[in-house]
C-alpha cells in the first residue's frame, strides 16, 4: 500500500511585503512512498526537503499539484492523527518537564490520558531520557532535546513518521540508539520519511532515496541503484608496476590507472579481470590484495548535484 | 478534548511564566489593603480607611458605601484590562515562534481550533482574575461595611466580556505581527484609539472638518470593539449611585456592537491563520 504519493507538487513562496520576488521551493515533485519503507530525502540546503514535508503535513499550502497521504487528501486532519513529526528546529515549553511535554503533545494528539501516562514513560525510557523525565526541558542539552523530539513524534504511535535531521546534535552512541529505534519502527511497519544531511546515516537506514535540488527531483531509487556504476577494482601491488607492463596493458586495451603501488582497473566482467591478473602475474608483478571499489552515496550525491549545477 | 488540553496548557503557561500569578498577586494585595484598611463605625457613622475618615454617614451609610465601591470600580477597570493585555498578549505570538509552531501544527487539530483554544486560554486566565478580583471586592465590602453590592458581580461579567472583545484585537495583531512586544504596544495604542473614537465628536472631528474623514471615524468606531464605552457601562452596573458627571444609565448597545466586531476580528484572525505557511 502507498503511504504517500504526490502528483506534480509545486510550491512558490512570495516573501516580502509586496510579494514581488518568487522563490520556487518545489517544482512539480512526483513521488511515491510505500508503506513500511524508510525513505530518504536528500538535497543541499534550500533544495525543498523541509517544504515537501511541511506540505505533506499541511503546514505549507502547495501552489499547484496534489497529494494523497495515508489514503487521505492533503489538508485532512486525519493525516496528522496518524503521523508524527520531528522538525529540524524544535522548541518545547521550557517550564515543562520531559514527561509533561509528552503528556501535552499526547493530549493534543488525542491519546487517552490513562494510556498516555504509560506510553510517555515507555518512550522516555526508549529514547534514554527516563532519568531526566522530571527535569525542565529548558535545562536539557541539544542531544536530549533531540531525543525528546523523537519521543513526542512517536507519542501517537504514528503510521507515518517525518524526521528532519533526527540525529542533529546527538553523540555517536546516541545516533546508533536512534538508528536502532528507527529500524525497530520499520519492523513494526511504520513508514519513515528521513531528511538528513548525514549521508552515511541515510545509507545505513534507507530503503529508497530521492535527491532533490532547487525543488526538482534529480534521482529516485534504492541506495544500490544510486551508487551503481561500472565496476572498478583496486589492486594493491607489492611494488609499483614497471612502465613497460603499464604500456603493455594499455596496448591490450585494459583501462588501468596506476598510482604508486595501486592499480585501478575498470573492467567489463570477471573474465577480463582474470585476464588482467594473469598478465600481471606472467610479468612477475606481485599482487598484495584486490577488491571492488565502491561508490559511496556521498560521492554519487556530490557528483549529481555538481553535474546539475554545471548544467 | 484536544482543544481543551491546549486551553488548559495556555492557562498553565501563563501561570508558570508568572504573568498570571503577578496579576493575581496584585489583585490579592489590593483586596488585602481594603480588607485590612476599610471599616465603618456604627457609633459615629464614619467610614474610615486605616483610621482616616473618608465619608460621613449622615444617615445614608449604604449610599456612601456604594459610592466608594462604584468609584473604586470606575478607577480600576481600565487598569484591570490594560494589565490583562500585558499578561496575555504574548501568548498568541509565542505559539508562532519558529520551532514551536511546527510542533503544534503537526498535531491533529484544525488551525481554527488551535487558534481559538489558544486565545480562549490566554484570555481565560485574565477573565478568571477579573472574576476573582470582583468577587473579592464584593466580599470585602459586604463583610466590612455590610454593603452587599450585587452589581459588582454583574459588572464582573460585563468586564470579562469587555476583555474578551478587546482580546480579539490582540489576537489579530499577534497573528499578523508574530511579535509579543509589538502586540502589546498596538493593543495599548488601541485603548487610546478606542477612547478617542468614543469622544470623536468633541475631539477627532475637530482636527479636520471633512465629511469623509468623519465617516471613516464613525466606521472605525462601529467596526472595532468599543472598549471605552463598554468599560464605562460596566461601571454603571456596579451601583445605583450616579456620578456628578455621568447621569446616563447602563446601555447594552456598545456590548452588542462590540460582540459583532469581536466576532469579525476573531474570524479575520482565523482566516489569516489558516491561509499562512509556517
Coordinates of C-alpha atoms in Angstrom, one line a residue, chain A residues 11 13 54 57-61 77 80-81 83 85 87 89-93 95-97 100 104-105 107-110 136 152-153 155, chain B residues 1-3 5-6 9 12-14 16-17 97-111 114 273-278:
Chain A
X11 CA 5.3 25.5 -4.1
X13 CA 7.0 31.3 -1.8
X54 CA 5.5 20.7 5.5
X57 CA 1.6 17.9 6.9
X58 CA -0.5 20.9 5.7
X59 CA 1.8 23.5 7.3
X60 CA 2.5 24.9 3.9
X61 CA -0.1 25.2 1.2
X77 CA -6.7 16.5 10.0
X80 CA -1.8 14.3 11.3
X81 CA -3.8 11.9 13.6
X83 CA 1.6 10.8 11.6
X85 CA 6.8 14.9 13.0
X87 CA 11.1 19.3 12.8
X89 CA 14.5 23.2 14.8
X90 CA 12.1 22.5 17.6
X91 CA 11.4 24.3 20.8
X92 CA 9.4 23.0 23.7
X93 CA 7.9 24.9 26.6
X95 CA 8.8 25.3 32.0
X96 CA 7.6 21.8 31.3
X97 CA 9.5 18.6 32.2
X100 CA 4.9 16.8 31.0
X104 CA 0.9 17.7 26.5
X105 CA 1.6 16.6 23.0
X107 CA -3.2 15.0 24.7
X108 CA -3.1 17.2 21.6
X109 CA -2.7 14.1 19.5
X110 CA -5.8 12.7 21.1
X136 CA 12.5 21.0 33.0
X152 CA 7.0 13.4 21.0
X153 CA 6.8 12.4 17.4
X155 CA 3.6 9.6 21.2
Chain B
X1 CA -10.7 17.3 24.3
X2 CA -7.7 18.3 22.3
X3 CA -8.8 21.9 22.3
X5 CA -6.0 20.4 26.5
X6 CA -4.5 23.4 24.6
X9 CA -2.0 24.3 28.8
X12 CA -0.8 26.7 32.8
X13 CA 1.8 28.5 30.7
X14 CA 0.6 31.9 31.9
X16 CA 4.2 29.1 35.1
X17 CA 5.7 32.1 33.4
X97 CA 7.7 31.2 17.2
X98 CA 9.9 29.1 14.9
X99 CA 10.3 25.6 16.2
X100 CA 7.1 25.8 18.4
X101 CA 4.5 26.4 15.7
X102 CA 5.7 23.4 13.6
X103 CA 5.1 21.0 16.5
X104 CA 1.6 22.5 17.3
X105 CA 0.6 22.4 13.7
X106 CA 1.8 18.8 13.3
X107 CA -0.9 17.7 15.8
X108 CA -4.3 16.7 14.7
X109 CA -6.1 20.0 15.5
X110 CA -7.6 22.3 12.8
X111 CA -6.0 25.7 12.7
X114 CA -5.7 25.7 17.6
X273 CA -4.0 31.9 10.3
X274 CA -5.5 29.2 8.1
X275 CA -4.0 30.8 5.0
X276 CA -0.5 31.3 6.2
X277 CA 2.5 29.0 5.5
X278 CA 4.5 28.1 8.6

